[in-house]
Each structure stands twice: as C-alpha cells, then as structure tokens.
Amino acid sequence: MASADTEDLVCPNCQNTSSDMMKPNCEHNFCWVCIDCVLDTQKGSGGHKCRAEFHEHAVVQRTVNLMSKSKAFRSSLLETNKKGICCTYCVHTPVPAVKSCLMCEASLCDIHLQVHSKSSEHVLLEPTIHLANRKCSVHKKILEYYCTEDNTCICVSCILFGDHQGHKVDSFEMVSDKKKERVRHLLQGLIGKKEDADKRVKSGQERKKDIQEKSSSATDRVIALFREIRRQLDTLEKRVLSEISKQEEQVLLSISTLIQQLEIKREELAQKIQHLEELCSMTDSFMVIQEQESESDDFCNLEEVENDSRERYYKEIWKRGMDEGLISVTLYMGLIGIVTNIKRKINLQGATDIFLDVNTAGNDIVLSGDLRTATWSHINQNRSDIPGRFRYDQVLSTRSFSSGRHYWEVETSDSGVWFMGVSYPTIDRKGRQSWIGDNDKSWCLRRYDNVQYSVIHDGKWIQLPHTVSCQSLGIYVDYEAGQLSFYELSDPIRHLHTFTATFVEPLHAAFSVYKSWVRLKS
C-alpha cells in the first residue's frame, strides 16, 4: 500500500505510479506514457473527458513536488528489490520489467509495454540497467556495429561520417557468434580443468581423511604401546625391588645372628675376665696354683676354637653384602626383554647384522676388520677384478631386504663427500650408470663437505633445504609400503627426505665415500 505522500501519484489509467506525473485541467495526475497514448488516440476528437474536459493544447502543469516525492519513493522501493530489474514507471510497488527500451533508456512492465511506442527506433531488449552504455557517446544513437580495426562498438553515424569511415565493420551478431565460439572453446578447457580440480579436491579430501585415520590409529597404537611399556616397567621394578628387599633381609638376618653370637661370646669373655681377676686377687697360693692350671687349659681351648672355625665364620659373615651383580643382571635382562617385546610389537628390525661386502668394494675403499666401516683411500687396494666389484669407490652390504621394516644407523666423517642409501643387486658395477642414485636401481642421500644434503634417484638430483647439524643418520626401509626415509639423529630427530617407490628386487644397503668415511653403528 502506498504512503500518504504518494497516494496522489497513482495514474487513474494504468493504476501505477510514475516519477514523472502530469496534471491536466481535470486536476487528476496521469503518467506521461498514458497522456501520450490518450492524446494520440483522441487527435481530432476535440479533447478528453475525465469528469472535466481538456484539450490537446491545454495548459499542463508539472507537479514538481509530487515528482520529487515519487522519485524518493521509487528509490526506496528499488533499494529493497536489488536482485531484479523493475519497471521504471511503476513506483507504487516494484513490478518486474519484461523489456528495456534503448531509445527511452527505461525498463517496462507488461502494462507499460502495451502503451509503449511501436516505432522501430525504439529498440526493445531483455531487461538491463546498462541502457546508457548502449548509445554512442558522440552521436547519441544506438550502437549497432563493431569496428574490427579499433575493436569498439559504433553507431551508423560513426560509419557514415564519423571517425570509423572506411573501417571494416561487422554486425553484433557476427562478432557475438565468433566470440561465443572462442568462449565455448575456452569453456570446454575450463570445464576440463574444473573436472580435474574436482578430482584433485576429492583426492585431497580422501587423502586428508586417510591421514587423519592413520594418525588416529598411530596415536592409539603408541598410547597402547607406552601403556604396555609402563606396565612391564612397573612389573620389572617390583621384581628388582623385591630382589633387593630379599637380599637385604637375608644379609641382615645373617648379621643379626652373628651379633647374637658375638654378644654371647662377649658375655663369656666377661665372665672369664672376672674369674681371672678374682684369681689374681687370691692370697692362698695353693688355691692359685690349682686354679691357674685349670684356667690355662680352658683358655687355650678357647683360643684354638676362636682361631679356627669361629674366626673364619666371622669373616665370612662380615664380607657378605648385597649381591649387586644379581640386581644388575635382573634389571638388564628385564629391560632387554621389554625392548625385544616392543620391537616385535612395532615390527621394526634393527639391522645389527649388516656388514659391508668386500667382494663389491671398489679399490679406492678400505674396509675395517669388523666390516662395518668404509674409508676412502688414495692407495689402490688391488683387489681382484670380479664381476660383482664396483669400479669406483662404492660398496654394498652383504645382507639384503625383500620384505618387512628395517632400520639402521650410520656415523659419518665431518668432511668430504659420501652417498648412502639402498640399491638393487642388479645395479651396473662398471659404467657411469653404476654410481649410486644415477640409475633407476638405487636411491641415496648425498652430503658434500658437511654443508648441505641432496637426494638422488634415476639421475635426478634434489637439493634439500636442511643444513647439516650432526654426523649421525638413520635409514628406514618399509619394503611393502615402498618407503625409504632418511633421518638426522639430532635432538630432536629431523626428517630429511622420503622416497616412495614400488620395490621389485631385494634391497642392499649402499655406500660411496670420497675423502671421507662412513661407519655402520652396532
């Protein structure tokens, strides 16, 4: 319902409000569209009857105040209906426009479209708010053509006597069709890219979910593992403390028994001393002589017993103490059992039995006696040239892995160049492709002069952002998962790189040294 300020703006002919009302002699407000239509249809009839007569040339007064109120009212209505294009002349209520006229630069609803001019110059198109842009800024005529030389829209006057005379022009339809064709081609490409992006997003979401599930599973597994470790440690602690208490009880019992025996002996000695003192104070010589012989025998017997069995017994008791060896062995074996049990639970095999294969070592490498250290040497080792020996300063391990999870640690020199990783046994041993990492049969981590790390596989080098912080490294292999990981054993442990592959042959530990050395830690 219209407000009080706009009740007089309703056109009695079309029952809509307008921003540009006219007031004829009849004192009623009509919109300009209806006024033009009525005057056109009644030309020659002498006038128009609306309770009061008025003629075509009657004095017409614009209702400026009402128009101002109408514009304000229409602006408020359009503000509440921004999602659609409304009829320019309907301000009483926002009515959706069905067409827009380029000549009038106005949008029309169904009712106002019926009374709109049917002249060809009044070009109608789908409702739009960009009407002023459809006219030539120079000639104020409708833009109908496209200048292909200047890439701009022009009107007829631009072609006939404007700046675009003699230029090649095309119709909007032709230019539009060409552009649509390009857009369709671009659209197909974008659709393909979007489909690929959708797949990647879906894959990423699935990967995210998979990581979250694995993280949750790993968290539960570690919590359960440490709970079991704490349980076993508690059990071991109770067993070791029980052993300590048991030993304490036994030793204290022996010492208590010895103390009791010593107290008895002390009392006996006190009595003997008292008797001898009494003997010394006797005045009867005959009695002294008789007592002295008897006491001398007793005293000698006492000394003999004390010097033999009793003295040895006392020494044995005094030497007896806590069996710390038994306590240490019990604790050690208990801890070893816990570690063994934990290794079995996490399914990780420590490669303590990895040794370097002298039959693969190049002649620039010296191997230690325990076959766990490889050192570069400028002195040729003159080893026999057998098929499995590397021509260059490289060496493989004797043991290989074809399943399971494995981990070993390596200590390195702080200078020179070294390579470490894994290799198939079928790696070339003589040619340029025999270098670890320079083929599709080996993967390695490289360090140069204690500066920075690189990883290499199939001849492709990737420099890592990590700077060297220690000389101890860990290598982890999960054969079934196809993972080879390198870790720097700093505090905390730092992940350097992980290769992912599908392993199809057994894997040997592989090393190369130049002016450096590497040592397998046991």
XYZ file of C-alpha atoms in Angstrom:
522
model
C 0.000 0.000 0.000
C 1.363 3.449 -0.969
C 2.325 6.000 1.645
C 0.365 9.210 2.231
C 2.949 11.212 0.306
C 2.444 9.157 -2.867
C -1.284 8.435 -2.882
C -1.873 11.194 -5.493
C 0.813 9.683 -7.789
C -1.333 6.754 -8.932
C -2.212 7.023 -12.621
C -6.005 6.528 -12.960
C -5.453 4.979 -16.382
C -2.811 2.263 -15.739
C -3.230 2.174 -11.925
C 0.530 2.534 -11.425
C 2.655 5.307 -10.031
C 5.195 7.274 -12.008
C 8.169 9.514 -11.306
C 7.003 11.971 -13.949
C 3.311 12.793 -13.433
C 1.303 15.395 -15.305
C -1.788 17.272 -14.073
C -4.227 18.308 -16.889
C -7.197 20.660 -16.369
C -9.153 17.824 -14.819
C -6.779 18.061 -11.830
C -6.001 14.308 -11.995
C -2.445 13.026 -12.178
C -1.553 10.972 -15.262
C 1.787 9.396 -16.179
C 3.361 10.733 -19.394
C 3.014 7.378 -21.168
C -0.762 7.366 -20.699
C -1.044 11.075 -21.604
C 0.790 10.489 -24.915
C -1.265 7.412 -25.695
C -4.590 9.105 -24.960
C -3.726 12.237 -26.916
C -2.620 10.153 -29.912
C -5.861 8.178 -29.968
C -8.068 11.228 -29.492
C -6.457 13.563 -32.030
C -9.216 15.343 -33.935
C -11.876 14.392 -31.455
C -11.612 17.742 -29.752
C -10.422 16.635 -26.335
C -10.538 14.155 -23.498
C -13.243 13.660 -20.941
C -12.277 12.802 -17.370
C -15.153 14.342 -15.448
C -13.702 17.598 -16.753
C -12.859 18.360 -20.345
C -9.324 19.250 -21.526
C -7.842 19.798 -24.983
C -4.523 18.728 -26.544
C -3.159 22.267 -26.244
C -4.459 22.826 -22.742
C -2.125 24.208 -20.166
C -0.334 21.350 -18.476
C 1.441 21.888 -15.200
C 4.113 19.512 -13.870
C 3.620 18.607 -10.312
C 7.187 19.131 -9.196
C 6.643 18.390 -5.543
C 4.822 15.156 -6.311
C 7.525 14.120 -8.769
C 10.210 14.705 -6.147
C 8.288 12.574 -3.659
C 7.784 9.917 -6.322
C 11.477 9.696 -7.079
C 12.331 9.311 -3.408
C 9.656 6.654 -3.013
C 10.817 4.764 -6.115
C 14.429 4.803 -4.910
C 13.402 3.257 -1.609
C 11.391 0.575 -3.398
C 14.196 -0.290 -5.788
C 16.650 -0.445 -2.907
C 14.571 -3.260 -1.413
C 14.469 -5.094 -4.737
C 18.089 -5.038 -5.894
C 18.052 -8.615 -7.091
C 15.840 -7.810 -10.125
C 15.195 -5.013 -12.664
C 11.909 -3.217 -12.064
C 9.711 -1.123 -14.313
C 10.887 2.472 -14.467
C 7.332 3.857 -14.284
C 5.942 1.621 -11.537
C 6.878 3.256 -8.257
C 3.763 2.423 -6.265
C 5.058 -1.138 -5.945
C 8.145 -2.650 -7.610
C 6.937 -4.512 -10.702
C 9.433 -6.710 -12.602
C 10.362 -5.341 -16.035
C 9.912 -7.558 -19.089
C 11.740 -5.330 -21.591
C 14.087 -2.354 -21.689
C 13.940 0.366 -24.369
C 17.260 1.721 -25.633
C 15.669 4.891 -27.021
C 13.792 5.740 -23.842
C 16.541 4.350 -21.593
C 13.750 2.879 -19.488
C 12.541 -0.547 -18.394
C 8.904 -1.544 -18.900
C 6.496 -3.922 -17.228
C 3.731 -5.760 -19.144
C 1.216 -2.888 -18.709
C 3.560 -0.061 -19.751
C 4.865 -2.185 -22.613
C 1.329 -2.222 -24.087
C 1.237 1.589 -24.347
C 4.900 1.912 -25.382
C 5.764 3.277 -28.834
C 5.930 0.622 -31.555
C 8.368 2.648 -33.648
C 11.389 0.709 -34.951
C 13.780 3.203 -33.431
C 12.535 2.169 -30.000
C 14.682 -0.969 -29.749
C 13.499 -3.416 -27.118
C 15.748 -5.948 -25.417
C 15.874 -8.049 -22.302
C 15.716 -6.022 -19.072
C 19.009 -4.325 -18.268
C 20.277 -1.428 -16.172
C 23.096 -0.576 -18.590
C 20.965 1.359 -21.070
C 23.112 4.485 -21.390
C 26.087 2.349 -22.398
C 24.180 1.084 -25.446
C 24.246 4.500 -27.134
C 27.091 6.199 -28.968
C 28.705 8.791 -26.725
C 29.304 11.048 -29.759
C 26.141 10.769 -31.863
C 23.710 9.603 -29.150
C 22.486 6.829 -31.445
C 22.092 3.149 -30.721
C 25.270 1.101 -31.097
C 24.626 -1.488 -33.800
C 28.008 -2.384 -35.320
C 31.507 -3.404 -34.286
C 34.682 -1.867 -35.747
C 37.192 -4.700 -36.076
C 40.077 -2.289 -36.634
C 39.563 -0.297 -33.426
C 37.814 -3.102 -31.509
C 34.939 -0.928 -30.405
C 31.159 -0.700 -30.778
C 29.896 2.062 -33.101
C 26.654 3.514 -34.485
C 25.572 4.163 -38.096
C 26.743 7.774 -37.950
C 30.239 6.616 -36.934
C 30.371 4.595 -40.179
C 28.891 7.269 -42.461
C 30.661 10.422 -41.330
C 32.400 9.643 -38.049
C 35.892 8.516 -37.086
C 35.310 4.998 -38.429
C 34.663 5.809 -42.106
C 36.163 3.131 -44.361
C 36.893 0.789 -41.459
C 35.964 -2.836 -41.621
C 32.870 -3.420 -39.525
C 30.805 -6.444 -38.585
C 27.359 -6.834 -37.147
C 26.934 -7.557 -33.488
C 25.548 -10.990 -34.385
C 28.666 -11.962 -36.359
C 31.075 -10.656 -33.718
C 28.985 -12.246 -30.988
C 28.973 -15.630 -32.754
C 32.765 -15.534 -33.180
C 33.251 -14.588 -29.552
C 30.837 -17.271 -28.409
C 32.833 -19.824 -30.390
C 36.022 -18.725 -28.653
C 34.233 -18.713 -25.324
C 32.858 -22.210 -25.942
C 36.369 -23.448 -26.708
C 37.662 -21.727 -23.583
C 34.703 -23.060 -21.635
C 35.489 -26.621 -22.662
C 39.054 -26.170 -21.474
C 37.919 -24.646 -18.204
C 35.353 -27.400 -17.699
C 38.111 -29.951 -18.168
C 40.334 -28.119 -15.720
C 37.489 -27.827 -13.240
C 36.788 -31.542 -13.525
C 40.474 -32.184 -12.926
C 40.394 -29.765 -9.976
C 37.287 -31.533 -8.630
C 39.111 -34.851 -8.859
C 42.142 -33.378 -7.124
C 39.982 -31.858 -4.383
C 38.217 -35.176 -3.902
C 41.540 -36.984 -3.906
C 42.913 -34.435 -1.439
C 39.909 -34.864 0.835
C 40.279 -38.635 0.671
C 43.993 -38.284 1.366
C 43.255 -35.953 4.276
C 40.763 -38.437 5.685
C 43.244 -41.270 5.192
C 45.985 -39.313 7.002
C 43.608 -38.469 9.847
C 42.599 -42.122 10.181
C 46.244 -43.256 10.099
C 47.181 -40.561 12.607
C 44.378 -41.652 14.917
C 45.388 -45.294 14.530
C 49.054 -44.472 15.165
C 48.113 -42.408 18.207
C 46.055 -45.255 19.660
C 48.840 -47.720 18.895
C 51.526 -45.589 20.553
C 49.340 -44.914 23.605
C 48.681 -48.646 23.969
C 52.388 -49.395 23.438
C 53.525 -46.969 26.135
C 50.808 -48.236 28.446
C 52.232 -51.737 27.941
C 55.784 -50.460 28.443
C 54.779 -48.776 31.692
C 53.041 -51.976 32.814
C 56.131 -54.057 32.049
C 58.420 -51.492 33.674
C 56.229 -51.488 36.777
C 56.404 -55.274 36.877
C 60.184 -55.213 36.404
C 60.542 -52.508 39.057
C 58.588 -54.595 41.551
C 60.688 -57.673 40.724
C 64.008 -55.820 41.144
C 62.856 -54.082 44.350
C 61.646 -57.428 45.651
C 65.077 -58.909 44.951
C 66.732 -56.019 46.784
C 64.407 -56.468 49.774
C 65.014 -60.207 49.761
C 68.783 -59.761 49.765
C 68.557 -57.109 52.446
C 66.517 -59.450 54.639
C 68.948 -62.347 54.174
C 72.056 -60.248 54.825
C 70.542 -58.541 57.846
C 69.444 -61.910 59.236
C 72.985 -63.240 58.961
C 74.427 -60.138 60.558
C 71.829 -60.288 63.367
C 72.707 -63.920 64.015
C 76.405 -63.029 64.097
C 75.753 -60.159 66.502
C 73.854 -62.504 68.813
C 76.736 -64.982 68.748
C 79.263 -62.203 69.392
C 77.197 -60.942 72.304
C 77.192 -64.454 73.810
C 80.937 -64.656 73.328
C 81.370 -61.223 74.832
C 79.406 -62.317 77.923
C 81.505 -65.458 78.242
C 84.677 -63.443 77.949
C 83.425 -61.025 80.567
C 82.792 -63.900 82.943
C 86.245 -65.358 82.272
C 87.837 -61.971 82.861
C 86.006 -61.609 86.172
C 87.109 -65.096 87.219
C 90.705 -64.406 86.327
C 90.645 -61.099 88.143
C 89.362 -62.912 91.243
C 92.134 -65.438 90.794
C 94.692 -62.683 90.740
C 93.366 -61.262 93.984
C 93.515 -64.582 95.873
C 96.019 -64.829 98.792
C 96.031 -68.590 99.143
C 98.925 -69.707 96.969
C 97.807 -73.321 96.892
C 94.422 -72.310 95.508
C 96.010 -70.004 92.955
C 98.178 -72.825 91.696
C 95.273 -75.189 91.365
C 93.022 -72.673 89.587
C 95.728 -71.473 87.238
C 96.280 -74.865 85.727
C 92.579 -75.398 85.119
C 92.049 -71.928 83.636
C 95.069 -72.208 81.426
C 93.664 -75.304 79.798
C 90.286 -73.689 79.274
C 91.853 -70.546 77.897
C 93.970 -72.447 75.419
C 90.973 -74.396 74.232
C 89.057 -71.144 73.748
C 91.875 -69.609 71.737
C 92.089 -72.643 69.497
C 88.386 -72.615 68.666
C 88.420 -68.893 68.042
C 91.409 -69.031 65.744
C 89.971 -71.769 63.617
C 86.296 -72.174 62.761
C 84.832 -69.198 64.589
C 87.269 -66.707 63.064
C 86.529 -67.977 59.561
C 82.818 -67.802 60.217
C 83.042 -64.231 61.435
C 84.988 -63.143 58.359
C 82.509 -64.803 56.025
C 79.583 -63.046 57.627
C 81.307 -59.658 57.577
C 82.202 -59.977 53.915
C 78.697 -60.966 52.958
C 76.728 -57.989 51.492
C 74.168 -57.085 48.747
C 74.559 -59.064 45.524
C 74.646 -56.046 43.208
C 75.585 -58.257 40.287
C 72.357 -60.210 40.612
C 70.373 -56.963 40.858
C 72.049 -55.521 37.738
C 71.588 -58.727 35.720
C 67.929 -58.960 36.722
C 67.360 -55.342 35.690
C 69.332 -55.714 32.449
C 67.610 -58.901 31.340
C 64.233 -57.443 32.200
C 64.893 -54.349 30.093
C 66.202 -56.448 27.218
C 63.012 -58.481 27.356
C 60.882 -55.329 27.255
C 62.838 -53.919 24.288
C 62.597 -57.231 22.439
C 58.873 -57.344 23.062
C 58.450 -53.733 21.882
C 60.445 -54.383 18.709
C 58.178 -57.308 17.984
C 55.089 -55.156 18.523
C 56.228 -52.310 16.239
C 57.533 -54.813 13.691
C 60.846 -52.993 13.247
C 64.015 -54.989 12.724
C 67.203 -53.289 13.808
C 69.830 -54.173 11.247
C 72.589 -55.110 13.687
C 73.829 -57.812 11.338
C 74.544 -55.511 8.376
C 78.130 -55.877 7.183
C 79.950 -54.484 4.165
C 80.616 -56.899 1.311
C 84.305 -56.860 0.435
C 83.509 -58.558 -2.887
C 81.644 -55.404 -4.025
C 84.066 -52.796 -2.634
C 85.921 -50.623 -5.143
C 89.710 -50.428 -4.919
C 89.558 -46.884 -3.503
C 87.836 -48.120 -0.337
C 89.414 -49.603 2.790
C 87.135 -51.788 4.924
C 87.616 -52.211 8.668
C 88.240 -55.617 10.205
C 84.664 -55.846 11.509
C 83.356 -54.940 8.006
C 81.308 -52.043 9.374
C 83.447 -49.045 8.327
C 84.309 -47.897 4.801
C 87.087 -45.303 4.351
C 88.275 -43.676 1.135
C 91.948 -44.131 0.307
C 94.133 -42.763 -2.474
C 96.091 -46.032 -2.343
C 94.742 -48.699 -4.685
C 93.775 -51.832 -2.749
C 94.492 -54.094 -5.738
C 91.558 -56.370 -5.143
C 90.754 -58.989 -7.746
C 88.574 -57.810 -10.622
C 85.493 -59.966 -10.151
C 82.097 -59.285 -11.836
C 80.437 -58.005 -8.666
C 83.086 -55.410 -7.782
C 82.456 -51.696 -8.311
C 84.960 -49.824 -10.427
C 84.542 -46.728 -8.285
C 84.627 -46.043 -4.529
C 81.359 -47.806 -3.650
C 80.296 -50.837 -1.621
C 77.117 -52.804 -0.881
C 76.061 -54.717 2.218
C 76.179 -58.483 2.404
C 72.601 -58.655 3.615
C 69.554 -57.710 1.571
C 65.903 -56.992 2.408
C 62.959 -58.273 0.383
C 60.185 -57.677 2.942
C 59.408 -56.048 6.273
C 60.532 -52.864 8.011
C 64.224 -52.259 8.669
C 66.274 -49.563 10.349
C 69.991 -48.939 10.712
C 72.186 -46.059 11.824
C 75.315 -44.645 10.223
C 78.025 -42.389 11.597
C 79.923 -40.205 9.111
C 83.016 -38.021 8.874
C 82.543 -34.252 9.054
C 84.301 -33.589 5.741
C 84.487 -34.988 2.233
C 81.670 -36.461 0.145
C 79.551 -39.507 0.876
C 76.477 -41.226 -0.567
C 74.266 -43.636 1.378
C 71.041 -45.414 0.529
C 69.832 -48.690 -0.975
C 70.372 -50.487 -4.257
C 69.140 -53.482 -6.201
C 71.744 -56.221 -6.671
C 71.378 -55.805 -10.461
C 72.922 -52.311 -10.430
C 75.676 -51.805 -13.005
C 79.123 -52.174 -11.423
C 81.437 -50.649 -14.066
C 79.878 -47.893 -16.196
C 78.833 -44.320 -15.475
C 75.390 -45.591 -14.532
C 76.949 -47.542 -11.667
C 77.030 -44.501 -9.361
C 74.502 -44.781 -6.558
C 71.469 -42.675 -7.457
C 72.408 -42.202 -11.133
C 70.100 -45.034 -12.228
C 66.619 -46.414 -11.600
C 68.029 -49.222 -9.429
C 69.266 -47.142 -6.488
C 68.188 -44.317 -4.145
C 70.538 -42.274 -1.992
C 71.209 -39.292 0.258
C 74.342 -37.238 -0.523
C 76.317 -34.814 1.587
C 79.130 -32.581 0.368
C 81.744 -31.215 2.789
C 79.332 -31.034 5.715
C 77.356 -28.239 4.027
C 74.049 -29.448 2.612
C 72.133 -32.569 1.680
C 70.849 -33.759 -1.699
C 68.816 -36.809 -2.679
C 69.278 -38.652 -5.971
C 67.349 -41.281 -7.934
C 67.428 -42.150 -11.637
C 69.919 -39.355 -12.238
C 67.590 -36.668 -10.832
C 69.070 -34.519 -8.061
C 67.037 -32.628 -5.478
C 68.822 -30.285 -3.105
C 67.296 -30.329 0.362
C 66.818 -27.155 2.434
C 68.365 -28.752 5.508
C 71.846 -27.807 6.645
C 73.993 -30.439 8.320
C 73.745 -30.388 12.115
C 75.220 -33.748 13.162
C 77.159 -36.754 11.845
C 74.690 -39.466 12.856
C 71.931 -40.551 10.481
C 69.183 -43.156 10.484
C 67.856 -45.053 7.456
C 64.380 -46.609 7.493
C 63.005 -49.020 4.876
C 59.417 -50.253 4.640
C 59.596 -52.687 1.737
C 55.877 -53.376 1.311
C 54.938 -49.688 1.632
C 57.699 -48.719 -0.813
C 59.265 -46.147 1.508
C 62.894 -45.197 2.058
C 63.403 -42.448 4.654
C 66.468 -40.610 5.932
C 66.678 -39.009 9.370
C 69.280 -36.834 11.034
C 69.680 -38.106 14.600
C 69.884 -34.655 16.150
C 67.822 -33.577 19.149
C 65.029 -33.715 18.174
C 65.311 -36.220 15.338
C 64.872 -34.444 11.985
C 63.278 -35.959 8.883
C 65.332 -35.217 5.761
C 63.547 -36.960 2.885
C 61.354 -39.933 1.971
C 61.482 -41.744 -1.375
C 58.359 -43.623 -2.474
C 58.659 -46.449 -4.964
C 57.451 -49.932 -5.755
C 60.365 -52.180 -4.880
C 60.668 -55.176 -7.200
C 64.062 -56.587 -6.139
C 65.852 -57.188 -2.844
C 67.474 -54.080 -1.377
C 71.097 -53.827 -0.226
C 72.479 -51.003 1.886
C 74.758 -48.981 -0.404
C 77.593 -46.508 0.313
C 80.071 -44.355 -1.569
C 82.865 -42.293 0.010
C 85.367 -39.759 -1.296
C 87.863 -38.226 1.137
C 85.503 -39.356 3.907
C 84.326 -42.401 5.831
C 81.058 -43.997 6.986
C 80.513 -46.443 9.844
C 77.577 -48.759 10.481
C 76.643 -48.378 14.128
C 76.021 -51.620 16.012
